[in-house]
Every structure is written in C-alpha cells, then in structure tokens.
Amino acid sequence: MGFTCGIVGLPNAGKSTLFNLITNAQVPTDNYPFCTIDPNIGIVNVPDENLIKIAELIKPDKISPTTLKFFDIAGLVRGAHQGEGLGNQFLGHIRGVDAIIHVVRCFEDTTISHVYNEINPVGDLEVVLAELIMADLDIVQRRLDSIKRAARVGKKDISASEDELLTQMQEALADGKCIIDMDLEFDEAHMKALGILTAKPFVVVANIGEDDFISGSDHLRALQSWGEIHNKPVIPICTKFELEAAELSDEERLEFLESIGITKSGTDKLIQTCYELLDLITFYTPVGTELKAWTIEKGDTLYDAAGLIHTDIQQGFIKADVVSLDAFQTYNGITGAREAGAVLIEGKEFRLRDKDIVVIHFR
C-alpha cells in the first residue's frame, strides 16, 4: 500500500516547486496566483536505504521500492471555502488523501509576489487552516441537516452516534479548531468518505531561503514556535536549492549537501515524517528474482500483508517465514537466518514489525 499526500498553501508559497523536487516532474511554477489549475499528480519511489542493504545480500534481478502519491493543488486564498479563487474545486482534489502537507513561504524574494504583500509564515498558515476548517464546517452542517430531514420523515436507519459525533465536530470547527486536534473518537474511513480535511494529520514545510540553512531566520523560528505550541512537525526545506542539487548525481548531491552541513535532504525528512504521521511501516518480500518493498499500517497482520500482495495469496495463505532486518543482515540472508533459528514461522494473525522480511507460503 502506498499513501497519498495533498500539498496545500497560499499562491507562490513553493507548492509546485516542492512537487517538482519530490516527483522530478516539470510542472509550471510561474510567478502568479493560480498558475496550477488542474491538480498535478505524481507517483514516486520512497527512498529506502534498507532496500539497498537487502539487495546487496541477495542480488535480485529487480528492485521495486514502495511508492507514494502526491497531489499538488492551486494556491488557496481567503474565502476559498466559498469558492474564492476556485477554492471549492481545488479543495475537492484533496479530500481523499491520507495526509496534508502545508507549504509555507519563509523566504524573502522581491521578484516573487506575495498574495497579501508581506511575508508572514504563521499568518499564512492560519489563513489556509481557517479555509479548511470552514470547508469542513460546511460539510458537517449539511450532513447534520440531511440527518434531521431524514429523522422528520421517520427513517429508521439514522445513526445516533453519527449525529452526536457530527454535533461535536460542528462545535469544534465553529471554534476554529481542527478535528485532528480534538479528543474525538472517529473512524478515519468515515472521515475520508465525508471529505473532512482537518481530520487528516498534517506536516508543515517551511520553504526557506538559501541563506537560512545554517543560521535560520526570524520567519522560520516563528513557524517552528507555532509547531511546538500546536505539536505539529515543521520541516525546513529550501525547495529552490534542493531542486538545483537534485540535478547532480546521487553521489555528488550527497557530497554537496554534506559540504554545507546537511546529512539528510529535506524531502527525505518529509517522507519519513509522513510515515510517522500515518503510523506506517515497511516490510520486504525477497521472492524469486524480485525484491519488493511494501507499505502497511502499523498493527496490520500477515493476512493483511498477503492481501496487499495479491488476493490469491491471501485466500490461499498457509504460513509465512518472518525474519527481522537485523537478523537477515547478521546471518547473510534468510537461509543463514533459518539455520541460526532466527526465522519465525507465523500464521495469519501475526502482526508485522517494521523492516520485517517476509516469505509467504500459500496454496
């Protein structure tokens, strides 16, 4: 299973530049609001050092990393929830994603206009959050109205628990709060079906200037303080700089980044943070000539993993050989790990651990 992220922010915040950086696409990044009308969609391989380590041991003919999908939508402005700047249309493109990435401008550049004529990262972020909150409030109110109409005509399938949850959500949203920050019990699939944006976990990308790598800036520090107060991760990325560095070879890029004190690129940190936000883990299947990485939710079972690989494998599941990455490396592969007694023979209810190597036996 891959996962999906929607990229949002004000116009000219650097959303499409970040999208280009992550996906190696070439979408327009012109200096005017709403240069992105239709959503840009990109599927990218997830960087995975462990996949390379496993491949070095087993020498597969093919290596297949797990993937993620990004949606880049046009910039949002005040009034987006009411359709300002085609806001409702744009928000509709990301209602089904798993997580949201807020790109916030922290760089000074007089050649790139700001929709509100000043660099104010916290204020910019709160404008976009307010639009998501108001868009959700509209959905919740309409759903509550629908439930009330159904109750008046005597429909018996009305859920009292949904009515209560929606009422609590309505109160929270009316107070300007995101659903993800409230102590509410809700089903994520139900929230996604309703299109509730503020129920999704989110990360903030601070799009910094090239001079802000080492010493930072007041803009970045203000946004990081906001993140600490609201318990939200803030990832500094100079999208312009990293996009230029991405044109180098992998070795040259790493050397270049390390020369200015960066051991891990901002985009790699962003992907790792998204995994943590969504409680995802990775497992590997070294079967035949292909080594493949898979993404699954923490707590999922071998039966879930089998279904992810193929429904026939799930239906015919017998057992699975499971070995940790550490044991796999220590004993030079699954054969050596089996000889050392480090391979577990597990049934369908076994809960996978992060970085497990799995071989499933099936009818």
Coordinates of C-alpha atoms in Angstrom, one line a residue:
M1 CA 0.0 0.0 0.0
G2 CA 1.3 3.4 -0.9
F3 CA -0.1 6.5 0.7
T4 CA -1.3 9.8 -0.6
C5 CA -0.5 13.4 0.4
G6 CA -2.1 16.6 -0.7
I7 CA 0.1 19.7 -1.0
V8 CA -1.6 23.0 0.0
G9 CA -0.6 26.6 0.7
L10 CA -1.0 30.1 -0.5
P11 CA -0.2 31.0 -4.1
N12 CA 3.6 31.4 -4.7
A13 CA 4.5 29.6 -1.5
G14 CA 6.5 27.0 -3.4
K15 CA 4.0 24.1 -3.6
S16 CA 4.7 23.2 -7.2
T17 CA 8.4 23.6 -6.7
L18 CA 8.2 21.1 -3.9
F19 CA 6.1 18.8 -6.1
N20 CA 8.7 19.0 -8.8
L21 CA 11.5 18.3 -6.3
I22 CA 9.8 15.2 -5.0
T23 CA 8.5 13.8 -8.2
N24 CA 11.0 15.0 -10.7
A25 CA 8.2 16.5 -12.7
Q26 CA 8.3 19.7 -14.7
V27 CA 5.1 21.4 -13.8
P28 CA 4.8 25.2 -14.2
T29 CA 6.0 27.3 -11.3
D30 CA 5.2 30.7 -12.7
N31 CA 5.1 33.8 -10.5
Y32 CA 1.4 34.5 -10.4
P33 CA -1.5 33.1 -8.4
F34 CA -3.3 30.0 -9.6
C35 CA -0.8 29.0 -12.3
T36 CA -1.8 25.5 -11.2
I37 CA -5.5 24.9 -12.1
D38 CA -5.8 21.2 -12.6
P39 CA -4.1 19.2 -9.8
N40 CA -0.7 17.8 -10.5
I41 CA -0.4 14.2 -9.6
G42 CA 2.9 12.3 -9.2
I43 CA 3.8 8.8 -8.0
V44 CA 7.3 8.5 -6.7
N45 CA 9.5 5.8 -5.2
V46 CA 10.2 6.1 -1.5
P47 CA 13.9 6.4 -0.7
D48 CA 14.9 3.3 1.3
E49 CA 18.4 2.6 2.4
N50 CA 17.3 -0.8 3.9
L51 CA 16.1 -1.9 0.4
I52 CA 19.6 -1.3 -0.9
K53 CA 21.2 -3.2 2.0
I54 CA 19.0 -6.3 1.4
A55 CA 19.7 -6.1 -2.3
E56 CA 23.4 -6.2 -1.7
L57 CA 23.0 -9.5 0.1
I58 CA 20.6 -11.3 -2.3
K59 CA 21.5 -9.7 -5.6
P60 CA 17.9 -9.6 -7.1
D61 CA 17.3 -9.0 -10.8
K62 CA 14.7 -6.4 -10.0
I63 CA 14.3 -4.0 -7.1
S64 CA 10.8 -2.5 -6.5
P65 CA 10.6 0.2 -3.8
T66 CA 7.3 1.2 -2.3
T67 CA 5.6 4.3 -3.7
L68 CA 3.7 7.3 -2.6
K69 CA 1.3 9.7 -4.5
F70 CA 1.3 13.4 -4.3
F71 CA -1.4 15.9 -5.3
D72 CA -0.4 19.5 -5.9
I73 CA -3.4 21.8 -6.0
A74 CA -3.6 25.5 -6.8
G75 CA -2.9 28.1 -4.1
L76 CA -5.7 28.8 -1.6
V77 CA -6.7 32.3 -0.5
R78 CA -9.2 33.8 2.0
G79 CA -12.7 32.7 1.0
A80 CA -11.5 29.5 -0.7
H81 CA -14.2 27.5 1.1
Q82 CA -16.8 29.8 -0.6
G83 CA -15.2 29.3 -4.0
E84 CA -12.9 32.3 -4.0
G85 CA -10.1 31.6 -6.4
L86 CA -11.9 28.4 -7.4
G87 CA -11.2 27.2 -3.8
N88 CA -14.0 24.6 -3.6
Q89 CA -12.9 23.0 -6.8
F90 CA -9.3 22.9 -5.6
L91 CA -10.2 21.5 -2.1
G92 CA -12.2 18.7 -3.7
H93 CA -9.0 17.4 -5.3
I94 CA -7.5 16.5 -1.8
R95 CA -10.5 15.3 0.2
G96 CA -9.5 11.7 -0.3
V97 CA -5.8 11.9 0.6
D98 CA -4.3 10.4 3.7
A99 CA -2.2 13.4 4.9
I100 CA -1.7 17.1 4.1
I101 CA 1.5 19.0 3.6
H102 CA 1.2 22.7 4.2
V103 CA 3.9 24.6 2.3
V104 CA 4.5 28.0 4.0
R105 CA 6.7 30.7 2.5
C106 CA 9.6 31.7 4.8
F107 CA 11.9 33.2 2.2
E108 CA 12.3 36.9 1.1
D109 CA 12.4 37.5 -2.6
T110 CA 11.2 40.7 -4.2
T111 CA 10.9 39.1 -7.6
I112 CA 8.2 36.7 -6.3
S113 CA 5.0 38.3 -5.4
H114 CA 3.1 37.5 -2.2
V115 CA -0.7 37.4 -2.4
Y116 CA -1.0 39.6 0.7
N117 CA 2.1 41.7 0.1
E118 CA 4.0 40.6 3.2
I119 CA 6.0 37.5 4.4
N120 CA 4.1 36.3 7.5
P121 CA 4.5 32.5 7.8
V122 CA 2.3 31.9 10.8
G123 CA -0.4 34.2 9.4
D124 CA -0.2 32.5 6.0
L125 CA -0.6 29.0 7.6
E126 CA -3.5 30.1 9.7
V127 CA -5.3 31.5 6.6
V128 CA -5.1 28.1 4.9
L129 CA -6.1 26.2 8.1
A130 CA -9.1 28.6 8.5
E131 CA -10.2 27.8 5.0
L132 CA -10.0 24.0 5.6
I133 CA -11.9 24.5 8.9
M134 CA -14.7 26.5 7.2
A135 CA -14.9 24.0 4.3
D136 CA -15.3 21.1 6.9
L137 CA -17.9 23.1 8.8
D138 CA -20.0 23.5 5.7
I139 CA -19.8 19.7 5.1
V140 CA -20.7 18.9 8.7
Q141 CA -23.6 21.3 8.8
R142 CA -25.0 19.9 5.5
R143 CA -24.7 16.4 6.8
L144 CA -26.5 17.3 10.0
D145 CA -29.3 19.0 8.1
S146 CA -29.6 15.8 6.0
I147 CA -29.9 13.7 9.1
K148 CA -32.6 16.0 10.6
R149 CA -34.6 15.8 7.4
A150 CA -34.4 12.0 7.4
A151 CA -35.5 11.9 11.0
R152 CA -38.5 14.1 10.3
V153 CA -39.8 11.7 7.7
G154 CA -39.4 8.7 10.0
K155 CA -36.3 6.9 8.5
K156 CA -35.1 4.2 10.9
D157 CA -31.5 3.9 9.7
I158 CA -30.4 7.2 11.3
S159 CA -27.3 6.7 13.5
A160 CA -27.5 8.4 16.8
S161 CA -23.7 8.0 17.3
E162 CA -23.0 9.8 14.0
D163 CA -25.4 12.6 14.9
E164 CA -23.6 13.0 18.2
L165 CA -20.2 13.0 16.6
L166 CA -21.2 15.5 13.9
T167 CA -22.6 17.8 16.6
Q168 CA -19.2 17.7 18.5
M169 CA -17.4 18.3 15.2
Q170 CA -19.6 21.2 14.4
E171 CA -18.9 22.8 17.8
A172 CA -15.1 22.3 17.4
L173 CA -15.0 23.7 13.9
A174 CA -17.1 26.7 14.8
D175 CA -14.5 27.4 17.5
G176 CA -11.8 27.4 14.8
K177 CA -10.3 24.0 15.8
C178 CA -9.1 21.2 13.5
I179 CA -10.8 17.8 14.1
I180 CA -7.4 16.0 14.3
D181 CA -6.6 18.1 17.4
M182 CA -9.8 17.2 19.2
D183 CA -10.3 14.3 21.6
L184 CA -13.0 12.8 19.4
E185 CA -13.4 9.1 18.6
F186 CA -13.9 8.8 14.8
D187 CA -13.4 6.3 12.1
E188 CA -10.8 7.6 9.6
A189 CA -12.5 5.8 6.7
H190 CA -15.8 7.6 7.6
M191 CA -14.0 11.0 7.8
K192 CA -12.4 10.3 4.4
A193 CA -15.8 9.4 2.9
L194 CA -17.3 12.6 4.2
G195 CA -14.3 14.6 2.9
I196 CA -13.3 16.1 6.2
L197 CA -9.9 17.8 5.6
T198 CA -9.0 18.8 9.2
A199 CA -9.3 15.2 10.4
K200 CA -6.2 14.3 8.4
P201 CA -2.7 14.5 10.0
F202 CA -0.6 17.3 8.6
V203 CA 3.0 18.4 8.4
V204 CA 4.3 21.9 7.8
V205 CA 7.1 22.6 5.2
A206 CA 8.9 25.8 5.8
N207 CA 10.1 26.9 2.4
I208 CA 13.3 28.7 3.5
G209 CA 15.8 30.9 1.6
E210 CA 19.3 29.7 0.6
D211 CA 20.9 31.9 3.3
D212 CA 18.8 30.3 6.1
F213 CA 20.3 26.8 6.2
I214 CA 22.8 27.4 8.9
S215 CA 21.5 30.4 11.0
G216 CA 17.8 30.1 10.2
S217 CA 15.6 33.2 10.1
D218 CA 13.0 35.0 12.2
H219 CA 10.4 33.7 9.8
L220 CA 11.5 30.1 10.3
R221 CA 11.8 30.5 14.0
A222 CA 8.3 31.9 14.2
L223 CA 6.9 29.0 12.3
Q224 CA 8.8 26.5 14.4
S225 CA 7.4 28.1 17.6
W226 CA 3.9 27.7 16.2
G227 CA 4.7 24.0 15.5
E228 CA 5.9 23.4 19.1
I229 CA 2.8 25.1 20.6
H230 CA 0.5 23.0 18.3
N231 CA 2.5 19.8 18.4
K232 CA 3.0 19.8 14.6
P233 CA 6.2 18.9 12.8
V234 CA 7.8 21.7 10.8
I235 CA 10.3 20.6 8.2
P236 CA 12.6 23.4 6.7
I237 CA 13.3 22.9 3.0
C238 CA 14.9 25.3 0.6
T239 CA 13.0 24.0 -2.4
K240 CA 14.9 26.1 -4.9
F241 CA 18.3 24.9 -3.6
E242 CA 17.3 21.2 -3.4
L243 CA 15.8 21.3 -6.8
E244 CA 19.2 22.5 -8.2
A245 CA 21.0 19.9 -6.2
A246 CA 18.7 17.2 -7.5
E247 CA 20.2 17.7 -11.0
L248 CA 23.5 16.2 -9.7
S249 CA 24.3 12.5 -9.5
D250 CA 23.4 10.8 -6.2
E251 CA 27.0 10.8 -5.0
E252 CA 27.6 14.4 -6.0
R253 CA 24.4 15.5 -4.4
L254 CA 25.2 13.9 -1.1
E255 CA 28.7 15.4 -1.1
F256 CA 27.3 18.8 -1.9
L257 CA 24.7 18.7 0.8
E258 CA 27.2 17.4 3.4
S259 CA 29.6 20.3 2.4
I260 CA 27.0 22.7 3.8
G261 CA 26.2 20.6 6.9
I262 CA 23.1 18.7 5.6
T263 CA 23.2 15.0 6.2
K264 CA 19.7 14.2 5.0
S265 CA 17.7 16.1 2.4
G266 CA 14.6 17.9 3.4
T267 CA 12.5 15.8 1.1
D268 CA 13.8 12.6 2.7
K269 CA 12.9 14.0 6.2
L270 CA 9.5 15.0 4.9
I271 CA 8.7 11.5 3.6
Q272 CA 9.9 9.9 6.9
T273 CA 7.7 12.4 8.8
C274 CA 4.7 11.4 6.7
Y275 CA 5.3 7.8 7.5
E276 CA 5.4 8.6 11.2
L277 CA 2.2 10.7 11.0
L278 CA 0.3 7.9 9.3
D279 CA 1.7 5.2 11.5
L280 CA 3.1 3.3 8.6
I281 CA 5.8 0.5 8.5
T282 CA 7.7 -1.2 5.6
F283 CA 8.1 -4.9 5.0
Y284 CA 10.0 -6.7 2.2
T285 CA 9.4 -9.7 0.1
P286 CA 12.6 -11.3 -1.4
V287 CA 10.8 -13.8 -3.6
G288 CA 12.1 -15.2 -6.9
T289 CA 14.1 -12.6 -8.9
E290 CA 12.4 -9.5 -7.4
L291 CA 13.0 -7.7 -4.1
K292 CA 10.0 -5.6 -3.3
A293 CA 9.2 -3.1 -0.5
W294 CA 5.6 -2.7 0.8
T295 CA 4.0 -0.1 3.0
I296 CA 1.4 -1.2 5.5
E297 CA -0.2 0.3 8.7
K298 CA 1.4 -0.5 12.0
G299 CA -0.5 -3.3 13.7
D300 CA -1.6 -4.9 10.4
T301 CA -1.2 -8.7 10.2
L302 CA 0.4 -11.2 7.8
Y303 CA -3.1 -11.8 6.4
D304 CA -3.4 -8.1 5.6
A305 CA 0.1 -8.2 4.0
A306 CA -0.9 -11.2 1.9
G307 CA -3.9 -9.3 0.6
L308 CA -1.8 -6.3 -0.3
I309 CA 0.5 -8.5 -2.4
H310 CA -2.3 -10.5 -4.1
T311 CA -5.8 -11.6 -3.3
D312 CA -4.9 -15.2 -4.4
I313 CA -2.0 -15.2 -1.9
Q314 CA -4.4 -14.0 0.9
Q315 CA -7.1 -16.6 0.1
G316 CA -4.6 -19.5 -0.1
F317 CA -2.5 -18.3 2.9
I318 CA -0.8 -21.2 4.8
K319 CA 2.0 -19.7 6.8
A320 CA 4.9 -17.2 6.5
D321 CA 8.6 -17.1 7.2
V322 CA 9.4 -13.9 9.0
V323 CA 12.9 -12.5 9.9
S324 CA 13.9 -9.1 11.2
L325 CA 16.2 -7.0 9.1
D326 CA 18.9 -7.2 11.7
A327 CA 18.9 -11.0 11.7
F328 CA 18.7 -11.0 7.9
Q329 CA 21.9 -8.9 7.7
T330 CA 23.7 -10.7 10.6
Y331 CA 23.2 -14.1 9.0
N332 CA 23.6 -13.1 5.4
G333 CA 20.1 -13.8 4.2
I334 CA 17.1 -15.9 5.0
T335 CA 18.9 -19.2 4.7
G336 CA 21.6 -18.3 7.2
A337 CA 18.9 -16.8 9.5
R338 CA 16.9 -20.1 9.3
E339 CA 20.0 -22.1 10.2
A340 CA 20.6 -19.8 13.2
G341 CA 17.0 -20.2 14.3
A342 CA 16.2 -16.6 13.7
V343 CA 13.3 -17.2 11.3
L344 CA 9.8 -17.2 12.8
I345 CA 7.1 -19.4 11.3
E346 CA 3.9 -17.5 11.8
G347 CA 0.2 -17.6 11.0
K348 CA -2.1 -15.1 9.5
E349 CA -2.7 -13.3 12.8
F350 CA 0.9 -12.3 13.3
R351 CA 1.4 -8.5 13.5
L352 CA 4.2 -7.4 11.2
R353 CA 7.0 -5.3 12.6
D354 CA 8.8 -2.5 10.8
K355 CA 11.5 -3.8 8.4
D356 CA 10.4 -7.5 8.6
I357 CA 11.5 -9.7 5.6
V358 CA 8.6 -12.0 4.7
V359 CA 8.1 -15.1 2.6
I360 CA 4.5 -16.2 2.4
H361 CA 3.6 -19.8 1.7
F362 CA 0.2 -20.3 0.1
R363 CA -1.9 -22.9 -1.8

